[in-house]
Amino acid sequence: MYFHIDESGNTGNDLFNRDQPKLSYGVISSRTNVDALGVDIHRQMLRKAGRGELHAKNLRANGIIALAPMLEKLQDKMKFDFDFYFIEKETLAIILFFDAVFDAGINPAVRWENYWTPMRFIIIHKLAYLMDDSLLRKAWDLCTTRRIEPRAAEIVALLKEIKSRALATNWDIRSKEVIADALSYGMKNPLALDFGQPDRKLVSPNAVGFQFVVSSIARRLRNKCAGDASKIVVDRQTEFNEAQIKTHQVLKLMHDGMRGAPANQRLLLTNHPLYMHMAEGDLLGLNLPGKQIDIANSEDSIGLQIVDIYLWIAQKFLDRKLPPALFDLARKVLRRSYVDGISMTGMQQRYEKFEALLPAFHHLSDEQLRAAAASVEAHRSKVRDMDLNLA
């Protein structure tokens, strides 16, 4: 199979550009190569558009509408599947801060379930409420700085301010306690947390979003051919192609290791409460492509030009701004699409699905309630013994 990938909304590691709040990836896939088989129709579109290359931002809505019959003809010929992935940039900043502070493996004041189950999404939403633009920019800077050691005092100041804001809310006592405990440990042990990043590009929206792309390719390969990709073409851009390639390589190594792991270890992953929404094939990285990524200029690839237009159509459709004249084309393009991403709404939906599986409070037995209370109190005692001065 052949894959062509483009992105939109690229502002690099500047997550706070108000004009580009999301980074989006589009992936088209086909059993045959549009760069070879789509030449005639592509040439017709170029003549119709009066251009040497097709770009949605240059064509605009009217230009794409004019090309719609030929785009439909090409879609019918190639039978493209199109997948769409997005990253809310400020949400990514909140998540990276959450991971830096609330990882139960490095912060003993955090209970396992508050990091490793969908319970995490409650904390992330509360952090989003507490952190205004100024605090979020500071957190992102500390999470992505190359040398964190000289900045311990800045970490303490940030955590202290967030803790103060949490304690000033009208939240329930337990919510305040969960957040304050984690922050207090960090204030006492700032360099024990996971701030700092030797390669900032690997936590950029571009690299994080590309994880979805690699999984998308694997999913299409599983469903369509059960072999490796024939070609993976990514649009050339100035800064993040190397991070995309490295993301692909790292994921391949991780999933190769998981497939070679004992069955009981794989079972732990496939039954993990944080990943219960994912299919087993996605978790184990089945059919993750081994084919190396080709970086190409869009002017040299029909596929890259088409995915650029499809990405524009998907974004307008999801924003409910797609011109009605393009509805027929959109139906063909999006009929079998996978859509996924990182967003506050998506995390809320995942938590709600998780919560629906839990027993209602009034169905819990007295023994279960006592066990839960004892577990919480044991953790409180553990935190008190840390002498974090939580008063």
CSV table of C-alpha atoms in Angstrom, one decimal:
chain,number,residue,atom,x,y,z
A,1,MET,CA,0.0,0.0,0.0
A,2,TYR,CA,1.0,3.6,-0.6
A,3,PHE,CA,0.7,6.4,2.0
A,4,HIS,CA,0.9,10.1,1.7
A,5,ILE,CA,1.0,12.4,4.8
A,6,ASP,CA,0.6,16.1,5.2
A,7,GLU,CA,0.1,18.4,8.2
A,8,SER,CA,-1.7,21.7,8.8
A,9,GLY,CA,-1.4,24.3,11.6
A,10,ASN,CA,2.3,23.8,12.1
A,11,THR,CA,3.8,26.4,14.6
A,12,GLY,CA,6.5,24.1,15.9
A,13,ASN,CA,7.0,24.3,19.6
A,14,ASP,CA,5.0,27.6,19.8
A,15,LEU,CA,1.8,26.2,21.3
A,16,PHE,CA,0.2,29.5,22.0
A,17,ASN,CA,-0.3,30.9,18.5
A,18,ARG,CA,-4.0,32.0,18.6
A,19,ASP,CA,-4.3,31.7,14.9
A,20,GLN,CA,-3.3,28.1,14.8
A,21,PRO,CA,-4.6,26.4,18.0
A,22,LYS,CA,-4.5,22.9,16.5
A,23,LEU,CA,-2.0,20.8,14.5
A,24,SER,CA,-3.7,18.4,12.1
A,25,TYR,CA,-2.4,15.4,10.1
A,26,GLY,CA,-4.0,13.9,7.1
A,27,VAL,CA,-3.2,10.4,5.7
A,28,ILE,CA,-4.3,9.0,2.4
A,29,SER,CA,-3.8,5.4,1.6
A,30,SER,CA,-4.3,3.3,-1.5
A,31,ARG,CA,-3.4,-0.1,-2.9
A,32,THR,CA,-1.8,1.6,-5.9
A,33,ASN,CA,0.4,4.6,-6.3
A,34,VAL,CA,-1.4,7.8,-7.3
A,35,ASP,CA,2.0,9.4,-8.2
A,36,ALA,CA,2.1,7.0,-11.1
A,37,LEU,CA,-1.6,6.4,-11.9
A,38,GLY,CA,-3.1,9.8,-11.3
A,39,VAL,CA,-1.0,11.8,-13.7
A,40,ASP,CA,-3.6,12.3,-16.4
A,41,ILE,CA,-6.4,13.5,-14.0
A,42,HIS,CA,-3.9,15.6,-12.1
A,43,ARG,CA,-2.8,17.3,-15.3
A,44,GLN,CA,-6.4,18.1,-16.1
A,45,MET,CA,-6.8,19.7,-12.6
A,46,LEU,CA,-3.7,21.8,-13.0
A,47,ARG,CA,-5.0,23.1,-16.3
A,48,LYS,CA,-8.4,23.8,-14.8
A,49,ALA,CA,-6.8,25.6,-11.8
A,50,GLY,CA,-4.3,27.4,-13.9
A,51,ARG,CA,-1.5,26.4,-11.5
A,52,GLY,CA,1.6,24.3,-11.5
A,53,GLU,CA,0.7,22.7,-8.2
A,54,LEU,CA,-2.4,22.1,-6.1
A,55,HIS,CA,-2.6,23.6,-2.7
A,56,ALA,CA,-5.8,24.1,-0.7
A,57,LYS,CA,-4.7,27.5,0.7
A,58,ASN,CA,-4.1,28.8,-2.8
A,59,LEU,CA,-7.2,27.2,-4.4
A,60,ARG,CA,-9.5,28.3,-1.6
A,61,ALA,CA,-13.1,27.1,-1.5
A,62,ASN,CA,-14.1,28.2,-5.0
A,63,GLY,CA,-11.0,26.6,-6.6
A,64,ILE,CA,-11.6,23.3,-4.9
A,65,ILE,CA,-15.3,23.4,-5.9
A,66,ALA,CA,-14.2,23.9,-9.5
A,67,LEU,CA,-12.0,20.8,-9.2
A,68,ALA,CA,-14.6,18.7,-7.4
A,69,PRO,CA,-15.7,16.5,-10.4
A,70,MET,CA,-12.1,15.6,-11.2
A,71,LEU,CA,-11.3,15.0,-7.5
A,72,GLU,CA,-14.3,12.7,-7.3
A,73,LYS,CA,-13.0,10.9,-10.5
A,74,LEU,CA,-9.6,10.5,-9.0
A,75,GLN,CA,-11.1,9.2,-5.7
A,76,ASP,CA,-13.2,6.6,-7.6
A,77,LYS,CA,-10.1,5.5,-9.5
A,78,MET,CA,-7.7,5.3,-6.5
A,79,LYS,CA,-10.2,4.4,-3.8
A,80,PHE,CA,-8.3,6.4,-1.2
A,81,ASP,CA,-8.9,5.9,2.4
A,82,PHE,CA,-8.4,9.1,4.4
A,83,ASP,CA,-7.6,9.4,8.1
A,84,PHE,CA,-7.5,12.6,10.2
A,85,TYR,CA,-5.6,13.3,13.4
A,86,PHE,CA,-5.3,16.4,15.5
A,87,ILE,CA,-3.6,17.9,18.5
A,88,GLU,CA,-5.0,20.7,20.6
A,89,LYS,CA,-1.8,22.5,21.3
A,90,GLU,CA,-2.6,24.0,24.7
A,91,THR,CA,-4.1,20.6,25.8
A,92,LEU,CA,-0.8,19.0,24.9
A,93,ALA,CA,1.0,21.5,27.2
A,94,ILE,CA,-1.4,20.6,30.1
A,95,ILE,CA,-0.8,16.9,29.5
A,96,LEU,CA,3.0,17.3,29.5
A,97,PHE,CA,2.8,19.2,32.8
A,98,PHE,CA,0.6,16.5,34.2
A,99,ASP,CA,3.0,13.8,33.2
A,100,ALA,CA,6.0,15.8,34.6
A,101,VAL,CA,4.4,16.1,38.1
A,102,PHE,CA,1.7,13.4,38.5
A,103,ASP,CA,3.6,10.3,37.3
A,104,ALA,CA,3.0,7.8,40.1
A,105,GLY,CA,6.4,6.2,39.3
A,106,ILE,CA,8.3,9.3,40.3
A,107,ASN,CA,6.0,11.1,42.6
A,108,PRO,CA,5.1,8.9,45.6
A,109,ALA,CA,2.4,11.3,46.7
A,110,VAL,CA,0.3,10.3,43.7
A,111,ARG,CA,-1.8,7.2,43.9
A,112,TRP,CA,-1.4,4.6,41.1
A,113,GLU,CA,-5.0,4.9,39.8
A,114,ASN,CA,-4.7,8.7,39.6
A,115,TYR,CA,-2.1,8.4,36.9
A,116,TRP,CA,-2.6,5.0,35.3
A,117,THR,CA,-6.4,4.9,34.8
A,118,PRO,CA,-8.9,7.3,33.2
A,119,MET,CA,-9.0,9.0,36.7
A,120,ARG,CA,-6.1,11.0,35.3
A,121,PHE,CA,-8.5,12.9,33.0
A,122,ILE,CA,-10.3,14.4,36.0
A,123,ILE,CA,-7.0,15.8,37.3
A,124,ILE,CA,-6.0,17.1,33.8
A,125,HIS,CA,-9.3,19.0,33.6
A,126,LYS,CA,-8.8,20.5,37.0
A,127,LEU,CA,-5.3,21.6,36.0
A,128,ALA,CA,-6.7,23.2,32.9
A,129,TYR,CA,-9.1,25.2,35.2
A,130,LEU,CA,-6.3,26.3,37.4
A,131,MET,CA,-3.6,27.2,34.8
A,132,ASP,CA,-4.1,30.4,32.9
A,133,ASP,CA,-2.1,31.4,29.8
A,134,SER,CA,0.9,32.7,31.9
A,135,LEU,CA,1.2,29.6,34.0
A,136,LEU,CA,0.8,27.3,31.0
A,137,ARG,CA,3.5,29.0,29.1
A,138,LYS,CA,5.8,28.7,32.1
A,139,ALA,CA,5.0,25.0,32.5
A,140,TRP,CA,5.6,24.3,28.8
A,141,ASP,CA,8.9,26.2,29.0
A,142,LEU,CA,10.0,24.1,32.0
A,143,CYS,CA,8.8,20.9,30.5
A,144,THR,CA,10.8,21.5,27.3
A,145,THR,CA,14.0,23.2,28.4
A,146,ARG,CA,17.2,21.3,27.7
A,147,ARG,CA,18.9,22.0,31.1
A,148,ILE,CA,16.5,21.8,34.0
A,149,GLU,CA,19.0,21.7,36.9
A,150,PRO,CA,19.5,25.5,37.1
A,151,ARG,CA,15.7,26.1,37.1
A,152,ALA,CA,14.6,24.2,40.3
A,153,ALA,CA,13.5,27.5,41.9
A,154,GLU,CA,11.2,28.2,39.0
A,155,ILE,CA,9.6,24.8,39.3
A,156,VAL,CA,8.9,25.4,43.0
A,157,ALA,CA,7.4,28.8,42.3
A,158,LEU,CA,5.1,27.4,39.5
A,159,LEU,CA,3.9,24.5,41.7
A,160,LYS,CA,3.4,26.8,44.7
A,161,GLU,CA,1.1,29.1,42.6
A,162,ILE,CA,-0.9,26.2,41.2
A,163,LYS,CA,-1.3,24.7,44.7
A,164,SER,CA,-2.5,28.1,46.1
A,165,ARG,CA,-5.1,28.3,43.4
A,166,ALA,CA,-6.3,24.8,44.0
A,167,LEU,CA,-6.7,25.3,47.7
A,168,ALA,CA,-8.6,28.6,47.0
A,169,THR,CA,-11.3,26.8,44.9
A,170,ASN,CA,-14.6,25.5,46.3
A,171,TRP,CA,-13.8,22.0,45.2
A,172,ASP,CA,-14.4,19.0,47.5
A,173,ILE,CA,-11.7,18.3,50.1
A,174,ARG,CA,-10.4,15.2,48.3
A,175,SER,CA,-9.9,16.9,45.0
A,176,LYS,CA,-7.8,19.6,46.7
A,177,GLU,CA,-5.9,17.0,48.6
A,178,VAL,CA,-5.0,14.9,45.6
A,179,ILE,CA,-3.6,17.9,43.7
A,180,ALA,CA,-2.0,19.6,46.7
A,181,ASP,CA,-0.2,16.4,47.7
A,182,ALA,CA,1.4,15.9,44.3
A,183,LEU,CA,2.4,19.6,44.0
A,184,SER,CA,3.8,19.6,47.6
A,185,TYR,CA,6.1,16.7,46.9
A,186,GLY,CA,7.3,18.5,43.8
A,187,MET,CA,8.0,21.7,45.7
A,188,LYS,CA,10.2,19.7,48.1
A,189,ASN,CA,11.8,17.6,45.3
A,190,PRO,CA,11.6,19.7,42.1
A,191,LEU,CA,14.4,17.9,40.3
A,192,ALA,CA,12.9,14.5,41.0
A,193,LEU,CA,10.0,15.3,38.7
A,194,ASP,CA,10.1,14.9,34.9
A,195,PHE,CA,10.7,18.5,33.8
A,196,GLY,CA,13.2,19.1,31.0
A,197,GLN,CA,13.6,17.5,27.6
A,198,PRO,CA,17.0,17.0,25.8
A,199,ASP,CA,15.2,17.0,22.4
A,200,ARG,CA,12.3,19.5,22.4
A,201,LYS,CA,11.2,18.3,19.0
A,202,LEU,CA,10.2,14.9,20.3
A,203,VAL,CA,7.4,16.4,22.5
A,204,SER,CA,6.3,18.8,19.8
A,205,PRO,CA,2.7,18.5,18.4
A,206,ASN,CA,4.3,17.4,15.2
A,207,ALA,CA,6.0,14.4,16.8
A,208,VAL,CA,3.2,13.5,19.2
A,209,GLY,CA,0.7,13.7,16.3
A,210,PHE,CA,2.9,11.5,14.1
A,211,GLN,CA,2.4,8.7,16.6
A,212,PHE,CA,-1.3,8.6,15.5
A,213,VAL,CA,-0.1,8.6,11.8
A,214,VAL,CA,2.2,5.6,12.3
A,215,SER,CA,-0.6,3.7,14.1
A,216,SER,CA,-3.0,4.7,11.3
A,217,ILE,CA,-0.7,3.2,8.7
A,218,ALA,CA,-0.4,0.0,10.7
A,219,ARG,CA,-4.2,-0.3,11.0
A,220,ARG,CA,-4.7,0.2,7.3
A,221,LEU,CA,-2.0,-2.5,6.6
A,222,ARG,CA,-3.7,-4.9,8.9
A,223,ASN,CA,-7.1,-4.4,7.3
A,224,LYS,CA,-6.0,-4.2,3.7
A,225,CYS,CA,-2.9,-6.3,2.9
A,226,ALA,CA,-1.2,-7.7,6.1
A,227,GLY,CA,2.2,-6.8,4.7
A,228,ASP,CA,4.5,-3.8,4.8
A,229,ALA,CA,3.9,-0.5,3.1
A,230,SER,CA,5.2,-0.1,-0.4
A,231,LYS,CA,5.9,3.6,0.1
A,232,ILE,CA,5.3,6.2,2.9
A,233,VAL,CA,5.7,9.8,1.6
A,234,VAL,CA,5.7,12.7,4.0
A,235,ASP,CA,5.6,16.4,3.0
A,236,ARG,CA,9.0,18.1,3.4
A,237,GLN,CA,9.1,21.0,5.9
A,238,THR,CA,11.9,22.9,7.5
A,239,GLU,CA,12.1,21.6,11.1
A,240,PHE,CA,10.3,18.4,12.1
A,241,ASN,CA,10.9,15.7,9.5
A,242,GLU,CA,13.8,14.3,11.5
A,243,ALA,CA,11.5,14.1,14.6
A,244,GLN,CA,8.8,12.3,12.5
A,245,ILE,CA,11.4,9.8,11.3
A,246,LYS,CA,12.7,9.2,14.9
A,247,THR,CA,9.1,8.9,16.2
A,248,HIS,CA,8.5,6.1,13.6
A,249,GLN,CA,11.7,4.3,14.5
A,250,VAL,CA,11.1,4.5,18.3
A,251,LEU,CA,7.6,3.2,17.9
A,252,LYS,CA,8.8,0.3,15.8
A,253,LEU,CA,11.4,-0.7,18.4
A,254,MET,CA,8.9,-0.4,21.2
A,255,HIS,CA,6.3,-2.6,19.4
A,256,ASP,CA,8.9,-5.1,18.2
A,257,GLY,CA,9.8,-5.5,21.9
A,258,MET,CA,6.2,-5.9,23.0
A,259,ARG,CA,5.5,-8.5,20.3
A,260,GLY,CA,8.5,-10.5,21.6
A,261,ALA,CA,7.5,-10.2,25.2
A,262,PRO,CA,6.0,-13.1,27.2
A,263,ALA,CA,2.3,-13.6,26.9
A,264,ASN,CA,1.6,-12.5,30.5
A,265,GLN,CA,3.3,-9.1,29.8
A,266,ARG,CA,1.2,-8.6,26.7
A,267,LEU,CA,-1.9,-9.5,28.7
A,268,LEU,CA,-1.0,-6.8,31.2
A,269,LEU,CA,-1.0,-4.2,28.5
A,270,THR,CA,-4.1,-5.3,26.7
A,271,ASN,CA,-6.1,-5.4,29.9
A,272,HIS,CA,-4.7,-2.2,31.3
A,273,PRO,CA,-7.5,0.2,32.4
A,274,LEU,CA,-5.8,3.2,30.7
A,275,TYR,CA,-5.8,1.4,27.3
A,276,MET,CA,-9.1,-0.4,27.4
A,277,HIS,CA,-10.5,1.8,24.6
A,278,MET,CA,-7.8,0.6,22.2
A,279,ALA,CA,-7.9,-2.5,19.9
A,280,GLU,CA,-5.3,-5.2,20.6
A,281,GLY,CA,-3.7,-4.7,17.3
A,282,ASP,CA,-3.1,-1.0,18.0
A,283,LEU,CA,-1.7,-1.7,21.4
A,284,LEU,CA,0.7,-4.4,20.2
A,285,GLY,CA,1.7,-2.5,17.1
A,286,LEU,CA,0.7,-5.3,14.7
A,287,ASN,CA,1.8,-4.4,11.1
A,288,LEU,CA,3.6,-1.3,12.2
A,289,PRO,CA,5.4,-0.3,9.0
A,290,GLY,CA,9.1,-1.2,8.6
A,291,LYS,CA,9.3,0.8,5.4
A,292,GLN,CA,11.5,3.9,5.7
A,293,ILE,CA,9.8,7.2,5.3
A,294,ASP,CA,10.4,9.2,2.2
A,295,ILE,CA,10.5,13.0,2.5
A,296,ALA,CA,9.3,14.7,-0.6
A,297,ASN,CA,8.4,18.2,-1.9
A,298,SER,CA,4.7,18.5,-2.6
A,299,GLU,CA,5.4,19.8,-6.1
A,300,ASP,CA,6.9,16.3,-6.9
A,301,SER,CA,4.0,14.2,-5.5
A,302,ILE,CA,0.4,14.1,-6.6
A,303,GLY,CA,-0.4,12.2,-3.4
A,304,LEU,CA,0.9,15.0,-1.2
A,305,GLN,CA,-1.2,17.6,-3.2
A,306,ILE,CA,-4.3,15.5,-2.8
A,307,VAL,CA,-3.9,14.9,0.9
A,308,ASP,CA,-3.4,18.6,1.4
A,309,ILE,CA,-6.8,19.2,-0.2
A,310,TYR,CA,-8.5,16.3,1.7
A,311,LEU,CA,-7.0,17.7,4.9
A,312,TRP,CA,-8.7,21.1,4.2
A,313,ILE,CA,-12.0,19.4,3.4
A,314,ALA,CA,-11.9,17.4,6.7
A,315,GLN,CA,-11.1,20.5,8.8
A,316,LYS,CA,-13.9,22.5,7.2
A,317,PHE,CA,-16.3,19.6,7.6
A,318,LEU,CA,-15.5,19.1,11.3
A,319,ASP,CA,-15.8,22.9,11.9
A,320,ARG,CA,-19.1,22.8,10.0
A,321,LYS,CA,-17.8,25.3,7.5
A,322,LEU,CA,-17.7,23.1,4.4
A,323,PRO,CA,-19.4,24.6,1.4
A,324,PRO,CA,-22.5,22.5,0.4
A,325,ALA,CA,-21.1,22.1,-3.1
A,326,LEU,CA,-18.4,19.9,-1.6
A,327,PHE,CA,-20.7,17.6,0.4
A,328,ASP,CA,-20.7,14.8,-2.2
A,329,LEU,CA,-16.9,14.8,-2.4
A,330,ALA,CA,-16.6,14.9,1.4
A,331,ARG,CA,-18.9,11.9,1.7
A,332,LYS,CA,-16.6,9.9,-0.6
A,333,VAL,CA,-13.4,11.1,1.1
A,334,LEU,CA,-14.6,10.6,4.7
A,335,ARG,CA,-16.8,7.5,4.4
A,336,ARG,CA,-14.3,5.1,6.1
A,337,SER,CA,-12.1,7.7,7.9
A,338,TYR,CA,-10.5,7.2,11.2
A,339,VAL,CA,-10.6,10.4,13.3
A,340,ASP,CA,-8.7,10.8,16.5
A,341,GLY,CA,-6.6,13.2,18.5
A,342,ILE,CA,-5.7,14.9,21.8
A,343,SER,CA,-8.4,17.2,23.1
A,344,MET,CA,-10.2,18.1,26.4
A,345,THR,CA,-13.4,16.9,24.9
A,346,GLY,CA,-11.9,13.6,23.9
A,347,MET,CA,-10.6,13.0,27.4
A,348,GLN,CA,-13.9,13.8,28.9
A,349,GLN,CA,-15.6,11.3,26.6
A,350,ARG,CA,-13.1,8.6,27.5
A,351,TYR,CA,-13.6,9.2,31.2
A,352,GLU,CA,-17.4,9.0,30.8
A,353,LYS,CA,-17.1,5.6,29.1
A,354,PHE,CA,-14.9,4.4,31.9
A,355,GLU,CA,-17.2,5.7,34.5
A,356,ALA,CA,-20.2,4.0,32.9
A,357,LEU,CA,-18.4,0.6,33.6
A,358,LEU,CA,-18.0,1.3,37.3
A,359,PRO,CA,-20.7,0.2,39.8
A,360,ALA,CA,-23.0,2.8,41.1
A,361,PHE,CA,-22.1,4.1,44.6
A,362,HIS,CA,-25.2,2.7,46.2
A,363,HIS,CA,-24.4,-0.8,44.8
A,364,LEU,CA,-21.2,-1.0,46.8
A,365,SER,CA,-21.2,-3.1,49.8
A,366,ASP,CA,-20.2,-1.9,53.3
A,367,GLU,CA,-17.1,-4.0,53.0
A,368,GLN,CA,-16.1,-2.4,49.7
A,369,LEU,CA,-16.6,1.1,51.1
A,370,ARG,CA,-14.5,0.3,54.2
A,371,ALA,CA,-11.8,-1.1,52.0
A,372,ALA,CA,-11.8,2.0,49.8
A,373,ALA,CA,-11.7,4.3,52.8
A,374,ALA,CA,-8.9,2.3,54.4
A,375,SER,CA,-6.9,2.5,51.1
A,376,VAL,CA,-7.3,6.3,51.0
A,377,GLU,CA,-6.3,6.7,54.6
A,378,ALA,CA,-3.2,4.5,54.1
A,379,HIS,CA,-2.1,6.8,51.3
A,380,ARG,CA,-2.8,9.9,53.5
A,381,SER,CA,-0.6,8.4,56.2
A,382,LYS,CA,2.2,7.7,53.7
A,383,VAL,CA,2.0,11.3,52.5
A,384,ARG,CA,2.1,12.6,56.1
A,385,ASP,CA,5.2,10.6,56.7
A,386,MET,CA,6.9,12.5,53.8
A,387,ASP,CA,6.8,15.7,55.9
A,388,LEU,CA,5.7,17.9,53.1
A,389,ASN,CA,4.3,20.6,55.3
A,390,LEU,CA,0.8,20.5,53.7
A,391,ALA,CA,-0.9,22.6,56.2
